[in-house]
Coordinates of C-alpha atoms in Angstrom, one line a residue:
M272 CA 112.3 80.8 92.5
W273 CA 112.9 83.4 95.1
W274 CA 116.6 82.6 95.3
R275 CA 117.0 83.4 91.6
S276 CA 115.1 86.6 91.7
A277 CA 116.8 90.0 91.1
S278 CA 115.0 91.5 94.1
F279 CA 116.1 88.7 96.4
I280 CA 119.7 89.1 95.3
L281 CA 119.5 92.9 95.8
D282 CA 117.9 92.4 99.2
K283 CA 120.7 90.1 100.2
Q284 CA 123.4 92.5 99.0
Q285 CA 121.9 95.3 101.0
N286 CA 121.5 93.3 104.1
D287 CA 125.1 92.1 103.9
A288 CA 126.3 95.7 103.5
V289 CA 124.4 97.1 106.5
P290 CA 126.6 97.2 109.7
K291 CA 125.5 94.8 112.4
L292 CA 125.3 97.7 114.8
R293 CA 122.0 98.6 113.3
N294 CA 120.4 95.6 115.0
R295 CA 121.5 96.8 118.5
P296 CA 118.5 98.1 120.5
D297 CA 120.6 100.9 122.1
T298 CA 121.6 102.3 118.7
L299 CA 119.3 104.9 117.2
T300 CA 119.8 105.8 113.6
P301 CA 118.1 108.8 111.9
P302 CA 115.1 107.7 109.7
S303 CA 115.9 107.6 106.0
P304 CA 113.4 108.6 103.3
P305 CA 111.0 105.7 102.6
P306 CA 111.3 104.0 99.2
L307 CA 108.9 104.6 96.4
S308 CA 105.7 102.8 97.2
M309 CA 102.6 102.0 95.0
T310 CA 100.7 104.9 96.5
D311 CA 103.6 107.3 96.1
T312 CA 103.8 106.2 92.4
L313 CA 100.1 106.8 91.9
Q314 CA 99.4 109.9 94.0
N315 CA 102.7 111.8 94.1
P316 CA 105.3 110.0 91.9
N317 CA 107.9 112.7 92.5
P318 CA 107.4 115.4 95.0
Q319 CA 109.9 117.7 93.2
N320 CA 108.3 118.0 89.8
N321 CA 105.3 115.6 89.9
I322 CA 106.9 113.3 87.3
S323 CA 108.0 109.8 88.4
A324 CA 111.5 108.5 87.8
Y325 CA 110.0 105.9 85.5
Y326 CA 108.4 108.5 83.2
Q327 CA 111.5 110.8 83.4
T328 CA 113.9 108.1 82.2
R329 CA 111.8 105.8 80.0
A330 CA 108.7 107.6 78.6
A331 CA 110.6 109.4 75.9
H332 CA 112.6 106.3 75.0
H333 CA 109.6 104.0 74.7
A334 CA 107.1 106.6 73.5
V335 CA 104.3 104.8 75.3
V336 CA 102.7 106.8 78.1
T337 CA 103.0 110.3 79.7
S338 CA 102.4 111.4 83.2
D339 CA 99.4 113.5 82.0
W340 CA 97.9 110.5 80.4
L341 CA 98.1 108.5 83.7
A342 CA 96.8 111.5 85.6
Q343 CA 93.8 111.7 83.3
A344 CA 93.1 108.0 83.7
Q345 CA 93.3 108.3 87.5
A346 CA 90.9 111.2 87.5
A347 CA 88.4 109.4 85.4
A348 CA 88.6 106.3 87.6
G349 CA 88.2 108.5 90.7
S350 CA 85.1 110.3 89.3
D351 CA 83.4 107.2 87.9
P352 CA 80.7 105.8 90.1
D353 CA 81.5 102.2 89.1
G354 CA 85.0 102.7 90.4
A355 CA 83.9 103.6 93.9
P356 CA 85.5 101.5 96.7
E357 CA 83.5 98.5 97.9
T358 CA 81.4 98.9 101.1
A359 CA 82.8 97.5 104.3
V360 CA 81.7 94.1 105.3
P361 CA 80.1 94.1 108.8
T362 CA 81.5 91.7 111.4
V363 CA 79.3 89.6 113.6
A364 CA 79.0 91.1 117.1
G365 CA 80.3 88.9 119.8
K366 CA 82.1 86.5 117.5
P367 CA 85.9 86.3 117.7
F368 CA 87.6 88.0 114.8
S369 CA 89.0 85.6 112.1
V370 CA 90.9 86.8 109.2
I371 CA 89.8 83.9 107.1
D372 CA 86.1 84.7 107.9
E373 CA 86.7 88.3 107.0
F374 CA 88.4 87.3 103.8
N375 CA 85.5 85.0 102.8
S376 CA 83.1 87.8 103.5
W377 CA 84.8 90.1 101.1
R378 CA 85.2 87.3 98.5
R379 CA 81.4 87.1 98.3
Q380 CA 81.4 90.4 96.4
P381 CA 81.3 89.1 92.8
D382 CA 83.5 91.9 91.3
L383 CA 86.1 91.9 94.0
A384 CA 89.4 90.2 93.2
E385 CA 90.8 87.6 95.6
A386 CA 93.9 89.6 96.3
V387 CA 91.8 92.8 97.1
A388 CA 89.7 90.7 99.4
A389 CA 92.9 89.7 101.2
I390 CA 94.0 93.3 101.4
R391 CA 90.7 94.3 102.9
A392 CA 90.9 91.5 105.4
L393 CA 94.4 92.4 106.5
A394 CA 93.2 96.0 107.1
A395 CA 90.5 94.6 109.3
V396 CA 93.2 92.7 111.3
I397 CA 94.8 96.0 112.2
R398 CA 91.5 97.5 113.3
N399 CA 90.5 94.6 115.4
C400 CA 93.8 93.5 116.9
Q401 CA 94.3 93.6 120.7
A402 CA 98.0 94.3 120.6
T403 CA 99.6 96.9 122.9
T404 CA 102.9 97.3 121.1
M405 CA 104.0 97.7 117.6
M406 CA 106.0 94.4 117.8
E407 CA 102.8 92.5 118.8
L408 CA 100.8 94.2 116.1
E409 CA 103.3 93.3 113.4
I410 CA 103.5 89.7 114.6
E411 CA 99.7 89.4 114.5
L412 CA 99.6 91.0 111.0
K413 CA 102.3 88.6 109.8
K414 CA 100.4 85.6 111.1
A415 CA 97.2 86.8 109.4
S416 CA 99.1 87.3 106.1
D417 CA 100.6 83.8 106.3
S418 CA 97.2 82.3 107.0
L419 CA 95.7 83.9 103.9
K420 CA 98.6 82.7 101.8
L421 CA 98.1 79.2 103.1
W422 CA 94.4 79.4 102.2
D423 CA 95.4 79.0 98.6
T424 CA 99.0 78.3 98.0
T425 CA 98.6 78.1 94.3
S426 CA 97.3 81.7 93.9
I427 CA 100.1 84.0 92.8
S428 CA 98.0 87.1 93.0
L429 CA 96.9 86.3 96.6
T430 CA 100.5 85.8 97.8
A431 CA 101.7 88.9 96.0
G432 CA 98.9 91.0 97.3
C433 CA 99.6 90.0 100.9
D434 CA 103.3 90.6 100.5
L435 CA 102.8 94.1 99.0
F436 CA 100.4 95.0 101.7
M437 CA 102.9 94.1 104.4
R438 CA 105.6 96.1 102.6
Y439 CA 103.5 99.1 102.0
V440 CA 101.7 99.4 105.4
T441 CA 104.6 98.7 107.7
R442 CA 107.4 100.4 105.9
T443 CA 107.3 103.9 107.5
S444 CA 110.0 105.3 109.7
A445 CA 107.5 107.5 111.5
L446 CA 106.1 104.5 113.4
E447 CA 109.3 104.2 115.4
Y448 CA 108.8 107.7 116.9
E449 CA 105.1 107.8 117.7
D450 CA 103.1 106.4 120.6
F451 CA 101.3 103.1 119.9
N452 CA 97.8 104.6 119.4
S453 CA 99.1 107.1 116.9
A454 CA 101.1 104.5 115.1
K455 CA 98.2 102.1 114.9
S456 CA 96.0 104.9 113.5
R457 CA 98.7 105.6 110.9
L458 CA 98.8 101.9 110.0
I459 CA 95.0 101.8 109.6
E460 CA 95.1 104.9 107.4
R461 CA 97.8 103.4 105.2
A462 CA 95.9 100.1 105.0
E463 CA 92.7 101.7 103.9
K464 CA 94.6 103.8 101.3
F465 CA 96.2 100.7 99.9
G466 CA 92.8 99.0 99.6
E467 CA 91.3 102.0 97.8
I468 CA 94.1 102.1 95.3
S469 CA 93.8 98.4 94.7
C470 CA 90.0 98.7 94.1
K471 CA 90.5 101.6 91.6
A472 CA 93.3 99.8 89.7
R473 CA 91.0 98.0 87.3
R474 CA 89.3 101.2 86.3
I475 CA 92.6 103.0 85.7
I476 CA 93.8 100.2 83.5
A477 CA 90.6 100.3 81.5
M478 CA 91.1 104.1 80.8
L479 CA 94.7 103.7 79.9
S480 CA 94.0 101.0 77.3
Q481 CA 91.4 102.9 75.3
D482 CA 93.7 104.6 72.9
F483 CA 94.9 101.2 71.7
I484 CA 91.4 100.0 70.8
F485 CA 90.4 101.5 67.5
D486 CA 87.2 101.3 65.4
G487 CA 86.9 98.2 63.3
C488 CA 89.5 96.2 65.2
T489 CA 89.2 92.5 66.1
I490 CA 90.4 91.5 69.6
L491 CA 91.3 88.0 70.7
V492 CA 90.8 87.2 74.4
H493 CA 91.7 84.1 76.3
G494 CA 90.2 83.2 79.7
F495 CA 87.9 85.2 81.9
S496 CA 89.7 88.2 83.4
R497 CA 87.8 90.9 85.3
V498 CA 90.2 93.6 84.2
V499 CA 90.1 92.6 80.5
M500 CA 86.3 92.6 80.8
E501 CA 86.5 96.2 82.2
V502 CA 88.7 97.2 79.3
L503 CA 86.1 95.9 76.8
K504 CA 83.2 97.2 78.7
T505 CA 84.7 100.7 78.8
A506 CA 85.4 100.5 75.0
A507 CA 81.8 99.5 74.3
Q508 CA 80.4 102.3 76.5
S509 CA 82.6 104.7 74.5
K510 CA 80.7 103.7 71.4
K511 CA 83.8 102.1 69.8
L512 CA 83.1 99.6 67.1
F513 CA 85.0 96.4 67.5
R514 CA 84.5 92.6 67.6
V515 CA 85.9 90.0 69.9
F516 CA 87.1 86.4 69.3
C517 CA 87.2 84.5 72.6
T518 CA 88.6 81.0 73.0
E519 CA 86.5 78.3 74.6
G520 CA 89.0 78.1 77.5
R521 CA 88.9 74.4 78.3
P522 CA 88.5 72.7 80.7
D523 CA 86.4 75.2 82.6
R524 CA 85.1 76.9 79.5
T525 CA 85.6 80.5 80.7
G526 CA 85.1 81.6 77.1
L527 CA 81.4 80.9 77.4
R528 CA 81.2 83.3 80.3
V529 CA 83.1 85.9 78.3
S530 CA 80.9 85.6 75.3
N531 CA 77.7 85.8 77.4
E532 CA 79.0 89.0 79.1
L533 CA 79.9 90.6 75.8
A534 CA 76.6 89.7 74.2
K535 CA 74.8 91.6 77.0
L536 CA 76.9 94.7 75.9
D537 CA 75.9 94.2 72.3
V538 CA 79.5 93.6 71.3
P539 CA 79.9 91.3 68.3
V540 CA 81.6 88.1 69.6
K541 CA 82.7 84.8 68.1
L542 CA 83.5 81.7 70.2
L543 CA 86.5 79.6 69.1
I544 CA 87.7 76.2 70.1
D545 CA 91.1 76.5 71.6
S546 CA 92.8 74.7 68.7
A547 CA 91.5 77.3 66.2
V548 CA 93.7 80.1 67.4
A549 CA 96.3 79.8 64.6
Y550 CA 93.5 79.3 62.0
T551 CA 91.9 82.7 62.9
M552 CA 94.9 84.7 63.9
D553 CA 95.1 86.4 60.5
E554 CA 91.8 88.1 61.2
V555 CA 92.9 89.4 64.6
D556 CA 94.4 92.8 65.2
M557 CA 95.5 92.4 68.8
V558 CA 95.4 89.9 71.7
F559 CA 94.2 90.9 75.2
V560 CA 94.8 88.7 78.2
G561 CA 94.9 89.0 81.9
A562 CA 97.4 87.6 84.3
D563 CA 97.4 85.7 87.6
G564 CA 100.9 87.0 88.2
V565 CA 103.5 89.3 86.6
V566 CA 107.0 88.1 87.3
E567 CA 110.3 89.9 87.5
S568 CA 111.4 89.0 84.0
G569 CA 108.4 90.9 82.6
G570 CA 106.6 87.7 81.7
I571 CA 103.3 86.6 83.0
I572 CA 101.7 83.5 84.5
N573 CA 98.2 83.0 83.3
M574 CA 95.6 80.4 82.3
M575 CA 96.9 77.4 80.3
G576 CA 97.0 78.2 76.6
T577 CA 98.2 81.8 77.0
Y578 CA 101.8 80.9 76.0
Q579 CA 100.8 79.2 72.7
I580 CA 98.5 82.1 71.8
A581 CA 101.4 84.5 72.3
L582 CA 103.7 82.3 70.2
V583 CA 101.2 82.3 67.3
A584 CA 100.6 86.1 67.6
H585 CA 104.3 86.8 67.7
S586 CA 105.0 84.7 64.6
M587 CA 102.3 86.7 62.8
N588 CA 103.3 90.1 64.1
K589 CA 100.2 90.7 66.2
P590 CA 100.5 92.7 69.4
V591 CA 99.9 90.9 72.7
Y592 CA 98.6 93.2 75.4
V593 CA 98.4 92.2 79.1
A594 CA 96.1 93.9 81.6
A595 CA 97.1 93.3 85.2
E596 CA 96.9 95.2 88.5
S597 CA 100.1 96.1 90.2
Y598 CA 99.2 93.9 93.3
K599 CA 99.8 90.9 91.0
F600 CA 103.5 91.8 90.7
A601 CA 105.2 88.8 92.2
R602 CA 108.8 88.2 93.3
L603 CA 109.2 85.2 91.0
Y604 CA 111.6 84.4 88.2
P605 CA 110.6 81.2 86.4
L606 CA 113.0 80.0 83.9
D607 CA 110.7 77.5 82.2
Q608 CA 107.3 76.0 82.4
K609 CA 108.3 73.5 85.2
D610 CA 109.6 76.2 87.5
M611 CA 106.3 77.1 88.9
G612 CA 104.5 75.3 91.8
P613 CA 101.7 72.9 90.7
A614 CA 98.2 74.3 90.3
L615 CA 96.0 71.4 89.3
R616 CA 92.4 71.3 88.2
P617 CA 90.1 68.4 87.4
I618 CA 89.5 67.8 83.7
D619 CA 86.3 66.1 82.4
F620 CA 86.7 64.8 78.9
G621 CA 83.2 63.5 78.9
V622 CA 84.3 59.9 78.4
P623 CA 86.0 57.4 80.7
I624 CA 89.8 57.6 80.7
P625 CA 91.8 54.4 81.2
S626 CA 93.7 54.4 84.4
K627 CA 97.0 53.8 82.5
V628 CA 96.6 57.1 80.6
E629 CA 98.2 60.1 82.2
V630 CA 96.3 63.4 82.0
E631 CA 98.0 66.8 82.2
T632 CA 96.1 68.9 84.8
S633 CA 98.2 72.0 85.1
A634 CA 96.1 75.1 85.4
W635 CA 98.5 77.8 84.0
D636 CA 101.6 78.4 81.9
Y637 CA 104.4 80.9 81.8
T638 CA 104.7 83.4 78.9
P639 CA 108.2 84.9 78.5
P640 CA 108.5 88.6 78.0
Q641 CA 109.7 88.5 74.4
Y642 CA 106.3 87.5 73.3
L643 CA 104.5 90.3 75.0
T644 CA 104.1 93.8 73.6
L645 CA 102.8 96.0 76.5
L646 CA 101.5 95.6 80.0
F647 CA 98.6 97.9 81.1
T648 CA 98.8 98.4 84.8
D649 CA 97.6 101.0 87.3
L650 CA 101.3 102.2 87.5
G651 CA 101.1 103.1 83.8
V652 CA 101.6 101.4 80.5
L653 CA 104.8 99.4 80.8
T654 CA 107.0 97.5 78.4
P655 CA 108.1 94.0 79.7
S656 CA 111.7 95.2 80.0
V657 CA 110.9 97.7 82.8
V658 CA 108.7 95.5 84.9
S659 CA 111.7 94.4 87.0
D660 CA 112.4 98.1 87.9
E661 CA 108.8 98.6 89.0
L662 CA 109.0 95.4 91.0
I663 CA 112.1 96.5 92.9
Q664 CA 110.5 99.8 93.7
L665 CA 107.3 98.1 95.0
Y666 CA 109.2 95.6 97.2
L667 CA 112.0 97.8 98.5

């Protein structure tokens, strides 16, 4: 739905407004200040007063998060040994470099998200490329990014991570005025920084969410999400007393994995069949879910069943919290459930199904923003209504 997205329309308006003389090779225009990037938002949101534009204009209105709170979460994530960046994956000597092989090497790390593995692989492309000009390097990087996106065309987070990497790493006016070796070093530095931020995102989100988990609360989770598990793990390590209801998560039964992980942390957990959500919602204090993608409307695309859980929670005035890293912010604007590309998965009912019976095999659904309360991200705690603003800042 790129042609319907707000960012696409804004890009088109800006491109139409730019004079065609800018494309002439003999015309040199002075560099303009780069737009706010993810690192700028995290490390130095506003050079003038150290408060980002988002917090200046919206923190008071929404009364959700302050810049001090975000800074404390970042400091805790940076000092925590569990949040340390992953070690580099060695490449095989004498073997031609392959971005897919590099990507698969990073994916073998169990706690590393697929999108972060792609970001690390693209950083390795810059280090190993044989280009002699910036144009050749950017072409090679673009080909590698396209190859990774084609590896799994149904993964929204993988596509969004590759797109954000390309935007962040290559959008610097200084590259036009440096020699190639210096420019390449600058790209490698920015790529490594982007990877470090992406790796720390999960820990920052876990720290930001702790004030919303109180003693004696009951949390409903759906599907296995690494960032949600980090939130619950951090709460358990902080000696908070809470219990968790987790859905079975048919057909892959991710709820069994969640319940096993929580049992190891001595967290009281109750496993529910998916159809028992409404039956138990009156015992729930809040819903926590992850997301495969956060779209421009402020809604999320997540595991099948998230939408109906949010509907039930909304009807019973229960808050629905989403934990998602900013590299999952995608330039999509679905209008309904059928607006997304197909992501199919096999379903085993345990009994033979007649060939004339049609089986719904979609893997995810779309939850509109009006059914979500807050989104916990490494950019801060956002309301769904301001996600579009953050998306535009990330992609411009």
